[in-house]
C-alpha cells in the first residue's frame, strides 16, 4: 500500500513535508506536460483542502481478528461496516469542492460533462444541494456503498451531470476512507489479496503501477489509496490470463513511464505507470490526467475504460 502520510513537519507556509513533495512533483509534471498546466493548478488547489479534511476524520478501527477474517473471505475490509462519516463535514467539503471547480474553467471535472454544460455542471449540483433538491447525506451514503445505479432516476430528473456528481461525492468521502484504510491495512498483507477490486473499500483500481527495480505490479485505488499485488500478465478488469489476448498501447518516447494494458477478452484497458516508489494517492488523479492522450488512442482502437471509482 502507499506509504502513510509523513509526520507533520510544517514550513513557513503551513504545509507539511509530504505536501511539499507532492507539490514539487506536480510542478515537475507541469514542466513535462505544459498542455496540462491549467488543470494541474486545480490539483494544487485541491491538495491542501483534502489534506486538511483528513485531520478531523472520526476514528474507526477494525479489530485485528475482524480484519483478518474479512480478508480471508475476500471481503473488502471497510465494506459493510458502520463507518462514522461526519456528514456535516462531508457536506462542507462537497460544497467547497463545487465552488473550487466553478471558479476554475480548466477544472478536470468539467471535462466529464457534456460540452453545453461543461462550465455549469458543478454550479448546478451545488445549487441542488443548497436548495435541498438533492439529499447529500443519502448521496454520500450511496457513494460509500457503491450503489450508484439507485441514483440514475434522480440524476435524470434533475438533469445533473452524473460523472461530475460522482467525482465530487467520492472526493468528499476520500479523506475519511484514506485515513481508515491506512489503519485497517496494518492488520493484513495487502499483497496477498490479488483480486480485481480494492481490499479496503471495494472500488475498481484507478490504475496500476510497475514499482521498483523488481518491476512488481500493484493495482492502486484512487479513492482510498490502497495498493495491492497483481500479476503483470493478467487483466485487472476481467482476470483473463491468456497472454495472447493481452496487449500494450504507448506513444513513442513514453513507454518507460506510461502505457496501457489492453484485453481482447473484455475489450477494456488499464493504465500502467512505471515508478520507483508508490505514488501518493493524491498524485493518482494527476497521473490519470496527464495520460488522457492514451485514453483517446485506446478508444480509437475499440477499447473502453472500466469505471474505476
PDB file of N, CA and C in Angstrom, residues 198-297:
ATOM      1  N   UNK A 198     -10.526  -3.279  -4.815  1.00  0.00           N
ATOM      2  CA  UNK A 198      -9.708  -2.804  -3.703  1.00  0.00           C
ATOM      3  C   UNK A 198      -9.970  -3.614  -2.432  1.00  0.00           C
ATOM      4  N   UNK A 199      -8.924  -4.061  -1.739  1.00  0.00           N
ATOM      5  CA  UNK A 199      -9.104  -4.824  -0.499  1.00  0.00           C
ATOM      6  C   UNK A 199      -9.633  -3.993   0.659  1.00  0.00           C
ATOM      7  N   UNK A 200      -9.626  -2.679   0.516  1.00  0.00           N
ATOM      8  CA  UNK A 200     -10.114  -1.805   1.579  1.00  0.00           C
ATOM      9  C   UNK A 200     -11.564  -1.385   1.343  1.00  0.00           C
ATOM     10  N   UNK A 201     -11.829  -0.686   0.237  1.00  0.00           N
ATOM     11  CA  UNK A 201     -13.162  -0.116   0.023  1.00  0.00           C
ATOM     12  C   UNK A 201     -13.964  -0.812  -1.065  1.00  0.00           C
ATOM     13  N   UNK A 202     -13.346  -1.713  -1.825  1.00  0.00           N
ATOM     14  CA  UNK A 202     -14.064  -2.452  -2.851  1.00  0.00           C
ATOM     15  C   UNK A 202     -14.165  -1.762  -4.196  1.00  0.00           C
ATOM     16  N   UNK A 203     -13.527  -0.607  -4.369  1.00  0.00           N
ATOM     17  CA  UNK A 203     -13.553   0.100  -5.654  1.00  0.00           C
ATOM     18  C   UNK A 203     -12.690  -0.619  -6.686  1.00  0.00           C
ATOM     19  N   UNK A 204     -12.957  -0.334  -7.937  1.00  0.00           N
ATOM     20  CA  UNK A 204     -12.068  -0.781  -9.008  1.00  0.00           C
ATOM     21  C   UNK A 204     -10.800   0.073  -8.981  1.00  0.00           C
ATOM     22  N   UNK A 205      -9.670  -0.472  -9.408  1.00  0.00           N
ATOM     23  CA  UNK A 205      -8.438   0.321  -9.404  1.00  0.00           C
ATOM     24  C   UNK A 205      -8.492   1.464 -10.404  1.00  0.00           C
ATOM     25  N   UNK A 206      -7.875   2.581 -10.042  1.00  0.00           N
ATOM     26  CA  UNK A 206      -7.753   3.699 -10.967  1.00  0.00           C
ATOM     27  C   UNK A 206      -6.699   3.404 -12.022  1.00  0.00           C
ATOM     28  N   UNK A 207      -5.595   2.801 -11.588  1.00  0.00           N
ATOM     29  CA  UNK A 207      -4.505   2.468 -12.498  1.00  0.00           C
ATOM     30  C   UNK A 207      -3.636   1.400 -11.849  1.00  0.00           C
ATOM     31  N   UNK A 208      -2.624   0.963 -12.564  1.00  0.00           N
ATOM     32  CA  UNK A 208      -1.651   0.034 -11.989  1.00  0.00           C
ATOM     33  C   UNK A 208      -0.269   0.662 -12.063  1.00  0.00           C
ATOM     34  N   UNK A 209       0.592   0.254 -11.141  1.00  0.00           N
ATOM     35  CA  UNK A 209       1.967   0.742 -11.110  1.00  0.00           C
ATOM     36  C   UNK A 209       2.929  -0.428 -11.239  1.00  0.00           C
ATOM     37  N   UNK A 210       3.993  -0.218 -11.995  1.00  0.00           N
ATOM     38  CA  UNK A 210       5.123  -1.140 -12.015  1.00  0.00           C
ATOM     39  C   UNK A 210       6.173  -0.496 -11.124  1.00  0.00           C
ATOM     40  N   UNK A 211       6.432  -1.125  -9.975  1.00  0.00           N
ATOM     41  CA  UNK A 211       7.191  -0.459  -8.920  1.00  0.00           C
ATOM     42  C   UNK A 211       8.574  -1.070  -8.715  1.00  0.00           C
ATOM     43  N   UNK A 212       9.546  -0.181  -8.467  1.00  0.00           N
ATOM     44  CA  UNK A 212      10.867  -0.589  -8.013  1.00  0.00           C
ATOM     45  C   UNK A 212      11.717  -1.290  -9.053  1.00  0.00           C
ATOM     46  N   UNK A 213      12.910  -1.694  -8.633  1.00  0.00           N
ATOM     47  CA  UNK A 213      13.838  -2.377  -9.528  1.00  0.00           C
ATOM     48  C   UNK A 213      13.296  -3.727  -9.982  1.00  0.00           C
ATOM     49  N   UNK A 214      12.509  -4.367  -9.115  1.00  0.00           N
ATOM     50  CA  UNK A 214      11.984  -5.689  -9.441  1.00  0.00           C
ATOM     51  C   UNK A 214      10.815  -5.627 -10.418  1.00  0.00           C
ATOM     52  N   UNK A 215      10.253  -4.460 -10.616  1.00  0.00           N
ATOM     53  CA  UNK A 215       9.133  -4.319 -11.543  1.00  0.00           C
ATOM     54  C   UNK A 215       7.871  -5.008 -11.072  1.00  0.00           C
ATOM     55  N   UNK A 216       7.614  -4.965  -9.765  1.00  0.00           N
ATOM     56  CA  UNK A 216       6.408  -5.581  -9.215  1.00  0.00           C
ATOM     57  C   UNK A 216       5.190  -4.736  -9.588  1.00  0.00           C
ATOM     58  N   UNK A 217       4.136  -5.411 -10.007  1.00  0.00           N
ATOM     59  CA  UNK A 217       2.916  -4.691 -10.380  1.00  0.00           C
ATOM     60  C   UNK A 217       1.958  -4.635  -9.191  1.00  0.00           C
ATOM     61  N   UNK A 218       1.449  -3.439  -8.939  1.00  0.00           N
ATOM     62  CA  UNK A 218       0.418  -3.263  -7.922  1.00  0.00           C
ATOM     63  C   UNK A 218      -0.701  -2.403  -8.498  1.00  0.00           C
ATOM     64  N   UNK A 219      -1.917  -2.810  -8.214  1.00  0.00           N
ATOM     65  CA  UNK A 219      -3.073  -2.005  -8.573  1.00  0.00           C
ATOM     66  C   UNK A 219      -3.264  -0.938  -7.505  1.00  0.00           C
ATOM     67  N   UNK A 220      -3.756   0.228  -7.915  1.00  0.00           N
ATOM     68  CA  UNK A 220      -3.927   1.344  -6.979  1.00  0.00           C
ATOM     69  C   UNK A 220      -5.365   1.846  -6.998  1.00  0.00           C
ATOM     70  N   UNK A 221      -5.912   2.008  -5.815  1.00  0.00           N
ATOM     71  CA  UNK A 221      -7.254   2.557  -5.649  1.00  0.00           C
ATOM     72  C   UNK A 221      -7.162   4.076  -5.552  1.00  0.00           C
ATOM     73  N   UNK A 222      -7.865   4.773  -6.415  1.00  0.00           N
ATOM     74  CA  UNK A 222      -7.839   6.228  -6.389  1.00  0.00           C
ATOM     75  C   UNK A 222      -8.704   6.823  -5.298  1.00  0.00           C
ATOM     76  N   UNK A 223      -9.575   6.021  -4.698  1.00  0.00           N
ATOM     77  CA  UNK A 223     -10.466   6.537  -3.665  1.00  0.00           C
ATOM     78  C   UNK A 223      -9.817   6.494  -2.286  1.00  0.00           C
ATOM     79  N   UNK A 224      -9.343   5.309  -1.867  1.00  0.00           N
ATOM     80  CA  UNK A 224      -8.774   5.198  -0.515  1.00  0.00           C
ATOM     81  C   UNK A 224      -7.256   5.114  -0.514  1.00  0.00           C
ATOM     82  N   UNK A 225      -6.641   4.914  -1.685  1.00  0.00           N
ATOM     83  CA  UNK A 225      -5.184   4.921  -1.775  1.00  0.00           C
ATOM     84  C   UNK A 225      -4.513   3.576  -1.640  1.00  0.00           C
ATOM     85  N   UNK A 226      -5.265   2.512  -1.405  1.00  0.00           N
ATOM     86  CA  UNK A 226      -4.653   1.196  -1.217  1.00  0.00           C
ATOM     87  C   UNK A 226      -3.916   0.746  -2.476  1.00  0.00           C
ATOM     88  N   UNK A 227      -2.911  -0.105  -2.278  1.00  0.00           N
ATOM     89  CA  UNK A 227      -2.181  -0.713  -3.380  1.00  0.00           C
ATOM     90  C   UNK A 227      -1.951  -2.179  -3.068  1.00  0.00           C
ATOM     91  N   UNK A 228      -2.154  -3.051  -4.064  1.00  0.00           N
ATOM     92  CA  UNK A 228      -2.022  -4.486  -3.805  1.00  0.00           C
ATOM     93  C   UNK A 228      -1.429  -5.198  -5.023  1.00  0.00           C
ATOM     94  N   UNK A 229      -0.697  -6.273  -4.729  1.00  0.00           N
ATOM     95  CA  UNK A 229      -0.006  -7.024  -5.778  1.00  0.00           C
ATOM     96  C   UNK A 229      -1.004  -7.615  -6.763  1.00  0.00           C
ATOM     97  N   UNK A 230      -0.582  -7.627  -8.051  1.00  0.00           N
ATOM     98  CA  UNK A 230      -1.400  -8.246  -9.090  1.00  0.00           C
ATOM     99  C   UNK A 230      -0.463  -8.701 -10.199  1.00  0.00           C
ATOM    100  N   UNK A 231      -0.642  -9.928 -10.712  1.00  0.00           N
ATOM    101  CA  UNK A 231       0.256 -10.432 -11.760  1.00  0.00           C
ATOM    102  C   UNK A 231       0.291  -9.513 -12.980  1.00  0.00           C
ATOM    103  N   UNK A 232       1.445  -9.375 -13.575  1.00  0.00           N
ATOM    104  CA  UNK A 232       1.588  -8.476 -14.722  1.00  0.00           C
ATOM    105  C   UNK A 232       0.866  -9.008 -15.949  1.00  0.00           C
ATOM    106  N   UNK A 233       0.858 -10.319 -16.145  1.00  0.00           N
ATOM    107  CA  UNK A 233       0.212 -10.903 -17.320  1.00  0.00           C
ATOM    108  C   UNK A 233      -1.190 -11.391 -16.970  1.00  0.00           C
ATOM    109  N   UNK A 234      -1.996 -10.477 -16.477  1.00  0.00           N
ATOM    110  CA  UNK A 234      -3.377 -10.784 -16.117  1.00  0.00           C
ATOM    111  C   UNK A 234      -4.189  -9.505 -16.233  1.00  0.00           C
ATOM    112  N   UNK A 235      -5.373  -9.602 -16.842  1.00  0.00           N
ATOM    113  CA  UNK A 235      -6.229  -8.424 -16.991  1.00  0.00           C
ATOM    114  C   UNK A 235      -6.764  -8.006 -15.628  1.00  0.00           C
ATOM    115  N   UNK A 236      -6.566  -6.751 -15.280  1.00  0.00           N
ATOM    116  CA  UNK A 236      -7.007  -6.244 -13.979  1.00  0.00           C
ATOM    117  C   UNK A 236      -8.500  -5.943 -13.942  1.00  0.00           C
ATOM    118  N   UNK A 237      -9.195  -6.157 -15.057  1.00  0.00           N
ATOM    119  CA  UNK A 237     -10.635  -5.922 -15.103  1.00  0.00           C
ATOM    120  C   UNK A 237     -11.407  -7.236 -15.075  1.00  0.00           C
ATOM    121  N   UNK A 238     -11.058  -8.169 -15.961  1.00  0.00           N
ATOM    122  CA  UNK A 238     -11.818  -9.424 -16.044  1.00  0.00           C
ATOM    123  C   UNK A 238     -11.053 -10.631 -15.518  1.00  0.00           C
ATOM    124  N   UNK A 239      -9.763 -10.472 -15.216  1.00  0.00           N
ATOM    125  CA  UNK A 239      -8.973 -11.583 -14.694  1.00  0.00           C
ATOM    126  C   UNK A 239      -8.432 -12.519 -15.755  1.00  0.00           C
ATOM    127  N   UNK A 240      -8.589 -12.183 -17.022  1.00  0.00           N
ATOM    128  CA  UNK A 240      -8.084 -13.034 -18.105  1.00  0.00           C
ATOM    129  C   UNK A 240      -6.570 -13.217 -18.001  1.00  0.00           C
ATOM    130  N   UNK A 241      -6.104 -14.471 -18.097  1.00  0.00           N
ATOM    131  CA  UNK A 241      -4.677 -14.772 -18.005  1.00  0.00           C
ATOM    132  C   UNK A 241      -4.092 -15.300 -19.311  1.00  0.00           C
ATOM    133  N   UNK A 242      -4.872 -15.254 -20.385  1.00  0.00           N
ATOM    134  CA  UNK A 242      -4.361 -15.666 -21.695  1.00  0.00           C
ATOM    135  C   UNK A 242      -3.529 -14.511 -22.254  1.00  0.00           C
ATOM    136  N   UNK A 243      -2.212 -14.660 -22.200  1.00  0.00           N
ATOM    137  CA  UNK A 243      -1.350 -13.542 -22.598  1.00  0.00           C
ATOM    138  C   UNK A 243      -1.499 -13.195 -24.072  1.00  0.00           C
ATOM    139  N   UNK A 244      -2.021 -14.130 -24.866  1.00  0.00           N
ATOM    140  CA  UNK A 244      -2.246 -13.824 -26.282  1.00  0.00           C
ATOM    141  C   UNK A 244      -3.313 -12.738 -26.450  1.00  0.00           C
ATOM    142  N   UNK A 245      -4.203 -12.616 -25.458  1.00  0.00           N
ATOM    143  CA  UNK A 245      -5.288 -11.632 -25.540  1.00  0.00           C
ATOM    144  C   UNK A 245      -4.924 -10.306 -24.885  1.00  0.00           C
ATOM    145  N   UNK A 246      -3.733 -10.231 -24.299  1.00  0.00           N
ATOM    146  CA  UNK A 246      -3.300  -9.006 -23.635  1.00  0.00           C
ATOM    147  C   UNK A 246      -2.379  -8.206 -24.546  1.00  0.00           C
ATOM    148  N   UNK A 247      -2.581  -6.910 -24.595  1.00  0.00           N
ATOM    149  CA  UNK A 247      -1.755  -6.061 -25.448  1.00  0.00           C
ATOM    150  C   UNK A 247      -1.280  -4.823 -24.718  1.00  0.00           C
ATOM    151  N   UNK A 248      -0.507  -4.015 -25.432  1.00  0.00           N
ATOM    152  CA  UNK A 248       0.057  -2.793 -24.865  1.00  0.00           C
ATOM    153  C   UNK A 248      -0.128  -1.641 -25.845  1.00  0.00           C
ATOM    154  N   UNK A 249      -0.490  -0.489 -25.323  1.00  0.00           N
ATOM    155  CA  UNK A 249      -0.571   0.740 -26.113  1.00  0.00           C
ATOM    156  C   UNK A 249       0.339   1.775 -25.465  1.00  0.00           C
ATOM    157  N   UNK A 250       1.140   2.435 -26.270  1.00  0.00           N
ATOM    158  CA  UNK A 250       2.005   3.504 -25.761  1.00  0.00           C
ATOM    159  C   UNK A 250       2.342   4.435 -26.913  1.00  0.00           C
ATOM    160  N   UNK A 251       2.882   5.591 -26.585  1.00  0.00           N
ATOM    161  CA  UNK A 251       3.348   6.508 -27.614  1.00  0.00           C
ATOM    162  C   UNK A 251       4.865   6.573 -27.542  1.00  0.00           C
ATOM    163  N   UNK A 252       5.463   6.866 -28.654  1.00  0.00           N
ATOM    164  CA  UNK A 252       6.923   6.909 -28.747  1.00  0.00           C
ATOM    165  C   UNK A 252       7.500   7.878 -27.715  1.00  0.00           C
ATOM    166  N   UNK A 253       8.491   7.396 -26.997  1.00  0.00           N
ATOM    167  CA  UNK A 253       9.164   8.223 -26.010  1.00  0.00           C
ATOM    168  C   UNK A 253       8.577   8.154 -24.619  1.00  0.00           C
ATOM    169  N   UNK A 254       7.427   7.469 -24.450  1.00  0.00           N
ATOM    170  CA  UNK A 254       6.777   7.394 -23.134  1.00  0.00           C
ATOM    171  C   UNK A 254       6.667   5.980 -22.586  1.00  0.00           C
ATOM    172  N   UNK A 255       7.091   4.990 -23.348  1.00  0.00           N
ATOM    173  CA  UNK A 255       6.862   3.596 -22.955  1.00  0.00           C
ATOM    174  C   UNK A 255       7.444   3.270 -21.592  1.00  0.00           C
ATOM    175  N   UNK A 256       8.564   3.890 -21.243  1.00  0.00           N
ATOM    176  CA  UNK A 256       9.211   3.584 -19.964  1.00  0.00           C
ATOM    177  C   UNK A 256       8.584   4.329 -18.793  1.00  0.00           C
ATOM    178  N   UNK A 257       7.538   5.099 -19.056  1.00  0.00           N
ATOM    179  CA  UNK A 257       6.841   5.808 -17.977  1.00  0.00           C
ATOM    180  C   UNK A 257       5.345   5.520 -17.977  1.00  0.00           C
ATOM    181  N   UNK A 258       4.716   5.597 -19.155  1.00  0.00           N
ATOM    182  CA  UNK A 258       3.271   5.419 -19.246  1.00  0.00           C
ATOM    183  C   UNK A 258       2.913   4.475 -20.385  1.00  0.00           C
ATOM    184  N   UNK A 259       1.964   3.593 -20.133  1.00  0.00           N
ATOM    185  CA  UNK A 259       1.396   2.770 -21.195  1.00  0.00           C
ATOM    186  C   UNK A 259       0.059   2.203 -20.715  1.00  0.00           C
ATOM    187  N   UNK A 260      -0.633   1.528 -21.610  1.00  0.00           N
ATOM    188  CA  UNK A 260      -1.887   0.870 -21.274  1.00  0.00           C
ATOM    189  C   UNK A 260      -1.730  -0.625 -21.445  1.00  0.00           C
ATOM    190  N   UNK A 261      -2.402  -1.389 -20.597  1.00  0.00           N
ATOM    191  CA  UNK A 261      -2.560  -2.818 -20.843  1.00  0.00           C
ATOM    192  C   UNK A 261      -3.989  -3.023 -21.327  1.00  0.00           C
ATOM    193  N   UNK A 262      -4.132  -3.626 -22.499  1.00  0.00           N
ATOM    194  CA  UNK A 262      -5.446  -3.878 -23.076  1.00  0.00           C
ATOM    195  C   UNK A 262      -5.774  -5.364 -22.993  1.00  0.00           C
ATOM    196  N   UNK A 263      -7.062  -5.667 -23.065  1.00  0.00           N
ATOM    197  CA  UNK A 263      -7.512  -7.061 -23.014  1.00  0.00           C
ATOM    198  C   UNK A 263      -8.533  -7.289 -24.118  1.00  0.00           C
ATOM    199  N   UNK A 264      -8.233  -8.208 -25.027  1.00  0.00           N
ATOM    200  CA  UNK A 264      -9.161  -8.522 -26.107  1.00  0.00           C
ATOM    201  C   UNK A 264     -10.357  -9.329 -25.618  1.00  0.00           C
ATOM    202  N   UNK A 265     -10.235  -9.956 -24.446  1.00  0.00           N
ATOM    203  CA  UNK A 265     -11.334 -10.765 -23.919  1.00  0.00           C
ATOM    204  C   UNK A 265     -12.496  -9.892 -23.455  1.00  0.00           C
ATOM    205  N   UNK A 266     -12.194  -8.791 -22.757  1.00  0.00           N
ATOM    206  CA  UNK A 266     -13.263  -7.917 -22.246  1.00  0.00           C
ATOM    207  C   UNK A 266     -13.294  -6.560 -22.943  1.00  0.00           C
ATOM    208  N   UNK A 267     -12.284  -6.284 -23.782  1.00  0.00           N
ATOM    209  CA  UNK A 267     -12.162  -5.024 -24.531  1.00  0.00           C
ATOM    210  C   UNK A 267     -12.029  -3.814 -23.609  1.00  0.00           C
ATOM    211  N   UNK A 268     -11.460  -4.033 -22.430  1.00  0.00           N
ATOM    212  CA  UNK A 268     -11.161  -2.942 -21.511  1.00  0.00           C
ATOM    213  C   UNK A 268      -9.656  -2.717 -21.451  1.00  0.00           C
ATOM    214  N   UNK A 269      -9.258  -1.669 -20.756  1.00  0.00           N
ATOM    215  CA  UNK A 269      -7.831  -1.410 -20.554  1.00  0.00           C
ATOM    216  C   UNK A 269      -7.618  -0.773 -19.193  1.00  0.00           C
ATOM    217  N   UNK A 270      -6.377  -0.803 -18.737  1.00  0.00           N
ATOM    218  CA  UNK A 270      -5.994  -0.125 -17.504  1.00  0.00           C
ATOM    219  C   UNK A 270      -4.682   0.595 -17.751  1.00  0.00           C
ATOM    220  N   UNK A 271      -4.518   1.734 -17.135  1.00  0.00           N
ATOM    221  CA  UNK A 271      -3.274   2.484 -17.284  1.00  0.00           C
ATOM    222  C   UNK A 271      -2.167   1.858 -16.444  1.00  0.00           C
ATOM    223  N   UNK A 272      -0.947   1.976 -16.950  1.00  0.00           N
ATOM    224  CA  UNK A 272       0.238   1.450 -16.274  1.00  0.00           C
ATOM    225  C   UNK A 272       1.221   2.604 -16.114  1.00  0.00           C
ATOM    226  N   UNK A 273       1.631   2.862 -14.882  1.00  0.00           N
ATOM    227  CA  UNK A 273       2.607   3.905 -14.580  1.00  0.00           C
ATOM    228  C   UNK A 273       3.845   3.233 -14.005  1.00  0.00           C
ATOM    229  N   UNK A 274       5.006   3.500 -14.599  1.00  0.00           N
ATOM    230  CA  UNK A 274       6.255   2.932 -14.097  1.00  0.00           C
ATOM    231  C   UNK A 274       6.855   3.922 -13.107  1.00  0.00           C
ATOM    232  N   UNK A 275       7.105   3.465 -11.896  1.00  0.00           N
ATOM    233  CA  UNK A 275       7.567   4.354 -10.835  1.00  0.00           C
ATOM    234  C   UNK A 275       8.450   3.588  -9.869  1.00  0.00           C
ATOM    235  N   UNK A 276       9.456   4.261  -9.314  1.00  0.00           N
ATOM    236  CA  UNK A 276      10.343   3.584  -8.367  1.00  0.00           C
ATOM    237  C   UNK A 276       9.632   3.366  -7.039  1.00  0.00           C
ATOM    238  N   UNK A 277       8.928   4.397  -6.557  1.00  0.00           N
ATOM    239  CA  UNK A 277       8.176   4.313  -5.310  1.00  0.00           C
ATOM    240  C   UNK A 277       6.685   4.451  -5.615  1.00  0.00           C
ATOM    241  N   UNK A 278       5.819   3.867  -4.776  1.00  0.00           N
ATOM    242  CA  UNK A 278       4.378   4.065  -4.972  1.00  0.00           C
ATOM    243  C   UNK A 278       4.031   5.551  -4.950  1.00  0.00           C
ATOM    244  N   UNK A 279       3.184   5.971  -5.862  1.00  0.00           N
ATOM    245  CA  UNK A 279       2.740   7.361  -5.871  1.00  0.00           C
ATOM    246  C   UNK A 279       1.841   7.642  -4.670  1.00  0.00           C
ATOM    247  N   UNK A 280       1.974   8.819  -4.044  1.00  0.00           N
ATOM    248  CA  UNK A 280       0.972   9.223  -3.049  1.00  0.00           C
ATOM    249  C   UNK A 280      -0.402   9.222  -3.706  1.00  0.00           C
ATOM    250  N   UNK A 281      -1.431   8.892  -2.953  1.00  0.00           N
ATOM    251  CA  UNK A 281      -2.759   8.772  -3.536  1.00  0.00           C
ATOM    252  C   UNK A 281      -3.188  10.059  -4.229  1.00  0.00           C
ATOM    253  N   UNK A 282      -2.753  11.208  -3.710  1.00  0.00           N
ATOM    254  CA  UNK A 282      -3.151  12.486  -4.321  1.00  0.00           C
ATOM    255  C   UNK A 282      -2.596  12.661  -5.729  1.00  0.00           C
ATOM    256  N   UNK A 283      -1.552  11.918  -6.073  1.00  0.00           N
ATOM    257  CA  UNK A 283      -0.970  12.033  -7.411  1.00  0.00           C
ATOM    258  C   UNK A 283      -1.596  11.076  -8.419  1.00  0.00           C
ATOM    259  N   UNK A 284      -2.423  10.149  -7.969  1.00  0.00           N
ATOM    260  CA  UNK A 284      -3.006   9.191  -8.906  1.00  0.00           C
ATOM    261  C   UNK A 284      -3.913   9.884  -9.917  1.00  0.00           C
ATOM    262  N   UNK A 285      -4.745  10.832  -9.446  1.00  0.00           N
ATOM    263  CA  UNK A 285      -5.603  11.566 -10.375  1.00  0.00           C
ATOM    264  C   UNK A 285      -4.776  12.429 -11.321  1.00  0.00           C
ATOM    265  N   UNK A 286      -3.639  12.897 -10.844  1.00  0.00           N
ATOM    266  CA  UNK A 286      -2.759  13.708 -11.690  1.00  0.00           C
ATOM    267  C   UNK A 286      -2.152  12.847 -12.790  1.00  0.00           C
ATOM    268  N   UNK A 287      -1.663  11.665 -12.424  1.00  0.00           N
ATOM    269  CA  UNK A 287      -1.112  10.751 -13.429  1.00  0.00           C
ATOM    270  C   UNK A 287      -2.192  10.369 -14.444  1.00  0.00           C
ATOM    271  N   UNK A 288      -3.415  10.217 -13.962  1.00  0.00           N
ATOM    272  CA  UNK A 288      -4.523   9.912 -14.859  1.00  0.00           C
ATOM    273  C   UNK A 288      -4.750  11.057 -15.840  1.00  0.00           C
ATOM    274  N   UNK A 289      -4.667  12.285 -15.342  1.00  0.00           N
ATOM    275  CA  UNK A 289      -4.873  13.462 -16.185  1.00  0.00           C
ATOM    276  C   UNK A 289      -3.834  13.561 -17.290  1.00  0.00           C
ATOM    277  N   UNK A 290      -2.558  13.386 -16.943  1.00  0.00           N
ATOM    278  CA  UNK A 290      -1.501  13.628 -17.929  1.00  0.00           C
ATOM    279  C   UNK A 290      -1.379  12.487 -18.935  1.00  0.00           C
ATOM    280  N   UNK A 291      -2.220  11.464 -18.797  1.00  0.00           N
ATOM    281  CA  UNK A 291      -2.219  10.367 -19.774  1.00  0.00           C
ATOM    282  C   UNK A 291      -3.539  10.288 -20.534  1.00  0.00           C
ATOM    283  N   UNK A 292      -4.261  11.398 -20.610  1.00  0.00           N
ATOM    284  CA  UNK A 292      -5.529  11.407 -21.340  1.00  0.00           C
ATOM    285  C   UNK A 292      -5.348  11.054 -22.812  1.00  0.00           C
ATOM    286  N   UNK A 293      -4.180  11.371 -23.360  1.00  0.00           N
ATOM    287  CA  UNK A 293      -3.947  11.054 -24.771  1.00  0.00           C
ATOM    288  C   UNK A 293      -3.991   9.549 -25.015  1.00  0.00           C
ATOM    289  N   UNK A 294      -3.613   8.761 -24.000  1.00  0.00           N
ATOM    290  CA  UNK A 294      -3.682   7.306 -24.145  1.00  0.00           C
ATOM    291  C   UNK A 294      -5.131   6.821 -24.139  1.00  0.00           C
ATOM    292  N   UNK A 295      -5.999   7.507 -23.385  1.00  0.00           N
ATOM    293  CA  UNK A 295      -7.423   7.166 -23.409  1.00  0.00           C
ATOM    294  C   UNK A 295      -7.991   7.347 -24.817  1.00  0.00           C
ATOM    295  N   UNK A 296      -7.582   8.427 -25.466  1.00  0.00           N
ATOM    296  CA  UNK A 296      -8.075   8.709 -26.817  1.00  0.00           C
ATOM    297  C   UNK A 296      -7.637   7.613 -27.783  1.00  0.00           C
ATOM    298  N   UNK A 297      -6.370   7.233 -27.712  1.00  0.00           N
ATOM    299  CA  UNK A 297      -5.849   6.192 -28.601  1.00  0.00           C
ATOM    300  C   UNK A 297      -6.568   4.871 -28.359  1.00  0.00           C
TER     301      UNK A 297
END
